[in-house]
């Protein structure tokens, strides 16, 4: 059976002795790509496209050209056919208005005349009730920022918002979580988020805005996740004073997909792979045939925190 990736990297290897280039003989025939993120109570959407050679441009217009708009896409819930999903020009995806619930098993089947079939399925995570969040604020000198003016060099004041997100992990089942924030000043040094790191991984910088973890150390227990957000009053604007933090319960498929991305691009292996000193890691896919990811997530806590009042009062 052939193995495919959603993109295939072609790197010329230059030989100084002959001055010619060599391109590895990859099977680059495009195949169907299916991607879907499912949430309870929301419309179900799916994107159908085709694989491509990694040296192609990846601009938005190129991604739009790779979309397959005439595919036949069917939705099944708990093994029962629901409907044929229709391409929606507003979503730019195939859409079904069937609403799904936690613990539903979702399967999506896509057929394309040119690129073949793509099939994937997942289970919507159960909801977690009673989760809550609190925060405290501390004010400190921001030594990472320098203001030069009037012959003086100053460090401005910064507000640090320390969030405590408390939830109880459901017992007797495997659970997986995804913590995210769009703020570049978001940090989470909670021990549980480092469960996938080796000691050497801690040496390398990581994107703290997107963190995944499992319940293997907290199964059936109540846990408080600690993270923080810093904002410096010297360069804020009204839009910057809104902080959003989301904690999701995610399907195992989504966890394995995000973990494979992390192992490929972050930590020690990511650095070594960038230098050509480590074997390339594959991105996880639960779509077969074809490639892609059909995944689900259920919100646990969604924090939308307006912090502008603290800056306006400075």
Short mmCIF file of C-alpha atoms in Angstrom, two decimals:
data_model
loop_
_atom_site.label_atom_id
_atom_site.label_comp_id
_atom_site.label_asym_id
_atom_site.label_seq_id
_atom_site.Cartn_x
_atom_site.Cartn_y
_atom_site.Cartn_z
CA UNK A 1 0.00 0.00 0.00
CA UNK A 2 1.36 3.43 -0.89
CA UNK A 3 1.84 6.07 1.80
CA UNK A 4 1.09 9.68 0.94
CA UNK A 5 1.55 13.06 2.60
CA UNK A 6 -0.62 16.10 1.99
CA UNK A 7 2.50 17.69 0.56
CA UNK A 8 5.67 16.18 -0.83
CA UNK A 9 8.94 18.03 -0.41
CA UNK A 10 11.33 17.93 -3.34
CA UNK A 11 14.82 19.15 -2.41
CA UNK A 12 17.47 19.23 -5.16
CA UNK A 13 20.76 17.71 -4.00
CA UNK A 14 23.63 19.52 -5.69
CA UNK A 15 26.77 17.62 -6.58
CA UNK A 16 29.79 19.90 -6.94
CA UNK A 17 31.66 17.31 -8.99
CA UNK A 18 29.23 17.37 -11.90
CA UNK A 19 27.18 20.51 -11.32
CA UNK A 20 23.89 18.68 -11.86
CA UNK A 21 20.86 18.46 -9.59
CA UNK A 22 19.11 15.34 -8.40
CA UNK A 23 15.47 15.17 -7.40
CA UNK A 24 14.29 12.10 -5.44
CA UNK A 25 11.79 9.98 -7.37
CA UNK A 26 8.67 10.59 -5.26
CA UNK A 27 5.23 9.50 -6.38
CA UNK A 28 3.73 12.97 -6.82
CA UNK A 29 0.36 12.01 -8.31
CA UNK A 30 -2.19 14.21 -6.47
CA UNK A 31 -4.68 12.48 -4.19
CA UNK A 32 -7.74 13.70 -2.30
CA UNK A 33 -7.28 15.64 0.94
CA UNK A 34 -10.13 15.85 3.49
CA UNK A 35 -10.10 18.16 6.51
CA UNK A 36 -12.90 18.77 9.00
CA UNK A 37 -13.12 20.25 12.50
CA UNK A 38 -16.40 19.29 14.21
CA UNK A 39 -17.94 20.96 17.26
CA UNK A 40 -21.19 20.05 19.03
CA UNK A 41 -24.10 22.33 18.24
CA UNK A 42 -22.35 23.82 15.19
CA UNK A 43 -22.81 23.18 11.49
CA UNK A 44 -20.52 20.48 10.14
CA UNK A 45 -18.05 21.70 7.53
CA UNK A 46 -15.48 19.86 5.45
CA UNK A 47 -12.77 21.02 3.09
CA UNK A 48 -11.88 18.84 0.11
CA UNK A 49 -8.73 19.58 -1.86
CA UNK A 50 -5.82 17.69 -3.40
CA UNK A 51 -2.22 17.04 -2.41
CA UNK A 52 0.59 19.04 -3.99
CA UNK A 53 4.37 19.21 -4.28
CA UNK A 54 5.88 21.11 -1.36
CA UNK A 55 7.91 23.41 -3.58
CA UNK A 56 4.71 24.98 -4.94
CA UNK A 57 3.74 28.41 -3.62
CA UNK A 58 1.45 28.24 -0.61
CA UNK A 59 -0.27 31.60 -0.93
CA UNK A 60 -4.01 31.79 -0.11
CA UNK A 61 -4.92 31.97 -3.78
CA UNK A 62 -3.00 28.76 -4.44
CA UNK A 63 -4.83 26.98 -1.61
CA UNK A 64 -8.10 28.22 -3.08
CA UNK A 65 -7.18 26.78 -6.48
CA UNK A 66 -6.52 23.39 -4.89
CA UNK A 67 -10.07 23.18 -3.52
CA UNK A 68 -12.30 20.56 -5.11
CA UNK A 69 -15.77 22.09 -5.31
CA UNK A 70 -17.52 19.35 -7.26
CA UNK A 71 -16.80 16.47 -4.87
CA UNK A 72 -19.57 14.27 -3.51
CA UNK A 73 -19.40 14.52 0.28
CA UNK A 74 -21.61 12.47 2.61
CA UNK A 75 -22.12 12.79 6.36
CA UNK A 76 -22.85 9.88 8.71
CA UNK A 77 -23.66 10.18 12.42
CA UNK A 78 -23.45 7.05 14.59
CA UNK A 79 -23.42 4.92 11.46
CA UNK A 80 -26.59 6.47 9.99
CA UNK A 81 -26.55 8.46 6.76
CA UNK A 82 -27.59 12.09 7.32
CA UNK A 83 -27.27 13.99 4.08
CA UNK A 84 -25.03 14.98 1.17
CA UNK A 85 -22.99 18.03 2.15
CA UNK A 86 -23.20 20.95 -0.26
CA UNK A 87 -20.43 23.36 -1.20
CA UNK A 88 -21.10 26.77 0.37
CA UNK A 89 -19.39 29.79 -1.20
CA UNK A 90 -19.57 31.72 2.10
CA UNK A 91 -17.74 29.04 4.13
CA UNK A 92 -15.75 28.00 1.03
CA UNK A 93 -16.33 24.46 2.28
CA UNK A 94 -18.87 21.68 2.12
CA UNK A 95 -21.58 22.21 4.74
CA UNK A 96 -24.24 20.17 6.48
CA UNK A 97 -26.70 21.85 8.82
CA UNK A 98 -27.16 18.66 10.82
CA UNK A 99 -26.16 19.45 14.41
CA UNK A 100 -24.09 16.84 16.22
CA UNK A 101 -23.81 16.15 19.95
CA UNK A 102 -21.05 15.11 22.35
CA UNK A 103 -20.16 11.42 22.09
CA UNK A 104 -21.53 11.18 18.52
CA UNK A 105 -19.39 9.21 16.08
CA UNK A 106 -18.98 11.23 12.89
CA UNK A 107 -17.88 9.87 9.51
CA UNK A 108 -17.33 11.89 6.35
CA UNK A 109 -16.91 10.30 2.92
CA UNK A 110 -15.66 12.37 -0.04
CA UNK A 111 -15.47 11.20 -3.65
CA UNK A 112 -13.69 13.11 -6.40
CA UNK A 113 -13.56 12.04 -10.03
CA UNK A 114 -9.99 13.27 -10.50
CA UNK A 115 -8.23 12.60 -7.17
CA UNK A 116 -10.00 9.57 -5.78
CA UNK A 117 -11.73 9.11 -2.43
CA UNK A 118 -11.10 10.34 1.11
CA UNK A 119 -12.76 8.92 4.22
CA UNK A 120 -12.32 9.87 7.87
CA UNK A 121 -14.16 9.53 11.16
CA UNK A 122 -13.91 10.74 14.74
CA UNK A 123 -15.85 10.87 18.01
CA UNK A 124 -17.03 14.19 19.44
CA UNK A 125 -15.60 14.56 22.98
CA UNK A 126 -18.05 14.60 25.86
CA UNK A 127 -18.78 17.96 27.48
CA UNK A 128 -17.21 18.88 30.83
CA UNK A 129 -19.56 20.73 33.16
CA UNK A 130 -18.66 22.89 36.10
CA UNK A 131 -15.37 24.21 34.73
CA UNK A 132 -14.47 27.73 35.87
CA UNK A 133 -11.71 30.33 35.77
CA UNK A 134 -10.38 33.09 37.98
CA UNK A 135 -7.55 35.56 37.65
CA UNK A 136 -5.30 37.84 39.67
CA UNK A 137 -3.34 40.86 38.46
CA UNK A 138 0.18 41.85 39.41
CA UNK A 139 2.09 44.92 38.26
CA UNK A 140 5.78 44.77 37.55
CA UNK A 141 8.55 46.49 35.62
CA UNK A 142 8.82 45.18 32.09
CA UNK A 143 12.55 44.72 31.62
CA UNK A 144 11.97 43.26 28.14
CA UNK A 145 10.77 46.67 26.86
CA UNK A 146 12.85 49.83 26.67
CA UNK A 147 11.58 53.40 26.21
CA UNK A 148 14.14 55.99 25.12
CA UNK A 149 13.15 59.63 25.34
CA UNK A 150 14.41 62.90 26.79
CA UNK A 151 17.84 61.44 27.29
CA UNK A 152 16.49 58.71 29.57
CA UNK A 153 16.21 54.98 29.20
CA UNK A 154 13.15 53.62 30.96
CA UNK A 155 11.42 50.30 31.44
CA UNK A 156 7.63 50.67 31.39
CA UNK A 157 5.11 49.15 33.74
CA UNK A 158 3.42 45.90 32.78
CA UNK A 159 0.30 44.14 34.03
CA UNK A 160 0.46 40.37 34.36
CA UNK A 161 -2.87 38.52 34.43
CA UNK A 162 -2.52 35.13 36.09
CA UNK A 163 -5.31 32.75 35.08
CA UNK A 164 -6.39 29.66 37.00
CA UNK A 165 -8.60 27.34 34.95
CA UNK A 166 -10.22 24.59 37.02
CA UNK A 167 -11.96 21.53 35.57
CA UNK A 168 -12.60 17.91 36.52
CA UNK A 169 -11.40 15.24 34.16
CA UNK A 170 -14.01 12.54 33.48
CA UNK A 171 -13.01 9.19 34.98
CA UNK A 172 -12.70 5.79 33.28
CA UNK A 173 -11.90 7.15 29.83
CA UNK A 174 -9.03 8.66 27.88
CA UNK A 175 -9.29 12.43 27.52
CA UNK A 176 -7.22 14.94 25.61
CA UNK A 177 -7.02 18.73 25.84
CA UNK A 178 -5.97 21.71 23.74
CA UNK A 179 -5.20 25.11 25.27
CA UNK A 180 -4.89 28.08 22.95
CA UNK A 181 -4.61 31.86 22.93
CA UNK A 182 -4.08 34.25 20.03
CA UNK A 183 -1.95 36.58 22.16
CA UNK A 184 1.80 36.53 21.58
CA UNK A 185 2.24 37.51 25.26
CA UNK A 186 0.48 34.40 26.53
CA UNK A 187 2.51 31.94 28.59
CA UNK A 188 1.73 28.63 30.21
CA UNK A 189 4.44 27.00 32.30
CA UNK A 190 2.10 24.54 33.97
CA UNK A 191 3.86 21.18 34.43
CA UNK A 192 1.11 19.21 32.68
CA UNK A 193 1.75 20.92 29.34
CA UNK A 194 5.29 19.53 29.23
CA UNK A 195 4.29 15.87 29.33
CA UNK A 196 5.40 15.33 25.73
CA UNK A 197 8.82 16.95 26.17
CA UNK A 198 12.15 15.33 26.73
CA UNK A 199 14.61 17.14 29.04
CA UNK A 200 16.39 18.51 25.97
CA UNK A 201 13.15 19.82 24.44
CA UNK A 202 12.88 22.34 27.28
CA UNK A 203 16.01 24.08 25.97
CA UNK A 204 14.29 25.10 22.74
CA UNK A 205 11.72 27.84 22.36
CA UNK A 206 8.14 26.74 21.82
CA UNK A 207 4.94 28.47 20.79
CA UNK A 208 3.09 28.72 24.11
CA UNK A 209 -0.11 29.86 22.42
CA UNK A 210 -0.99 26.30 21.40
CA UNK A 211 -0.53 23.54 23.98
CA UNK A 212 -1.83 19.98 24.17
CA UNK A 213 -1.91 17.48 27.00
CA UNK A 214 -3.67 14.28 28.04
CA UNK A 215 -5.26 13.15 31.28
CA UNK A 216 -2.72 10.42 32.01
CA UNK A 217 -1.59 12.21 35.20
CA UNK A 218 -4.99 13.65 36.22
CA UNK A 219 -7.49 10.96 35.22
CA UNK A 220 -10.75 11.42 37.14
CA UNK A 221 -9.30 14.28 39.19
CA UNK A 222 -9.99 17.98 39.51
CA UNK A 223 -7.13 20.03 38.14
CA UNK A 224 -6.24 23.71 38.03
CA UNK A 225 -4.28 24.83 34.99
CA UNK A 226 -2.17 27.97 35.49
CA UNK A 227 -1.17 30.37 32.74
CA UNK A 228 -0.57 34.10 32.30
CA UNK A 229 -0.91 37.02 29.92
CA UNK A 230 1.25 40.16 30.04
CA UNK A 231 0.45 43.54 28.58
CA UNK A 232 2.65 46.62 28.70
CA UNK A 233 0.92 49.99 28.79
CA UNK A 234 3.48 51.73 26.60
CA UNK A 235 2.24 50.26 23.33
CA UNK A 236 -1.31 49.11 23.84
CA UNK A 237 -4.27 49.92 21.63
CA UNK A 238 -7.99 49.14 22.12
CA UNK A 239 -7.86 45.92 20.09
CA UNK A 240 -4.79 44.71 21.94
CA UNK A 241 -6.54 44.94 25.29
CA UNK A 242 -8.76 41.91 24.64
CA UNK A 243 -7.33 38.56 25.66
CA UNK A 244 -8.95 35.26 24.67
CA UNK A 245 -8.00 31.89 26.11
CA UNK A 246 -9.79 28.68 25.13
CA UNK A 247 -9.51 25.23 26.65
CA UNK A 248 -11.01 22.42 24.56
CA UNK A 249 -11.58 18.74 25.12
CA UNK A 250 -10.41 17.20 21.84
CA UNK A 251 -10.73 13.89 20.06
CA UNK A 252 -7.82 11.47 20.17
CA UNK A 253 -7.35 11.92 16.42
CA UNK A 254 -6.87 15.65 16.85
CA UNK A 255 -4.46 15.11 19.75
CA UNK A 256 -2.30 12.74 17.68
CA UNK A 257 -2.37 15.18 14.76
CA UNK A 258 -1.30 18.15 16.91
CA UNK A 259 1.30 16.02 18.67
CA UNK A 260 2.80 14.98 15.33
CA UNK A 261 3.02 18.65 14.29
CA UNK A 262 4.70 19.48 17.59
CA UNK A 263 7.22 16.65 17.25
CA UNK A 264 8.01 17.68 13.68
CA UNK A 265 8.37 21.43 14.12
CA UNK A 266 9.09 22.11 17.82
CA UNK A 267 11.63 20.97 20.39
CA UNK A 268 14.91 19.20 19.72
CA UNK A 269 13.71 17.10 16.79
CA UNK A 270 12.27 20.16 15.05
CA UNK A 271 15.63 21.92 15.27
CA UNK A 272 17.53 18.85 14.06
CA UNK A 273 15.10 18.22 11.21
CA UNK A 274 15.44 21.84 10.06
CA UNK A 275 19.21 21.26 9.89
CA UNK A 276 18.82 17.98 8.02
CA UNK A 277 20.21 16.03 10.97
CA UNK A 278 17.09 14.02 11.86
CA UNK A 279 14.76 11.74 9.96
CA UNK A 280 11.64 13.64 8.84
CA UNK A 281 8.61 12.83 10.97
CA UNK A 282 5.26 12.15 9.34
CA UNK A 283 2.14 14.16 10.10
CA UNK A 284 -0.62 12.00 11.57
CA UNK A 285 -3.72 11.44 9.44
CA UNK A 286 -6.92 9.50 10.13
CA UNK A 287 -8.12 9.81 6.52
CA UNK A 288 -7.79 6.68 4.38
CA UNK A 289 -7.80 6.58 1.44
CA UNK A 290 -6.57 10.08 0.87
CA UNK A 291 -4.94 12.22 3.58
CA UNK A 292 -6.01 14.90 6.05
CA UNK A 293 -7.64 15.02 9.45
CA UNK A 294 -11.24 14.62 10.58
CA UNK A 295 -11.30 15.80 14.19
CA UNK A 296 -13.58 17.17 16.87
CA UNK A 297 -13.36 19.51 19.84
CA UNK A 298 -15.73 20.50 22.63
CA UNK A 299 -15.21 23.78 24.54
CA UNK A 300 -14.41 23.44 28.24
CA UNK A 301 -13.65 27.08 29.08
CA UNK A 302 -13.74 30.09 26.75
CA UNK A 303 -12.24 33.21 28.34
CA UNK A 304 -12.78 36.56 26.63
CA UNK A 305 -11.16 39.02 28.99
CA UNK A 306 -11.29 42.79 28.48
CA UNK A 307 -8.17 44.11 30.25
CA UNK A 308 -8.32 47.68 28.96
CA UNK A 309 -9.60 49.12 32.23
CA UNK A 310 -6.27 48.36 33.89
CA UNK A 311 -4.39 50.29 31.22
CA UNK A 312 -6.78 53.23 31.08
CA UNK A 313 -6.35 53.79 34.81
CA UNK A 314 -2.54 53.96 34.66
#
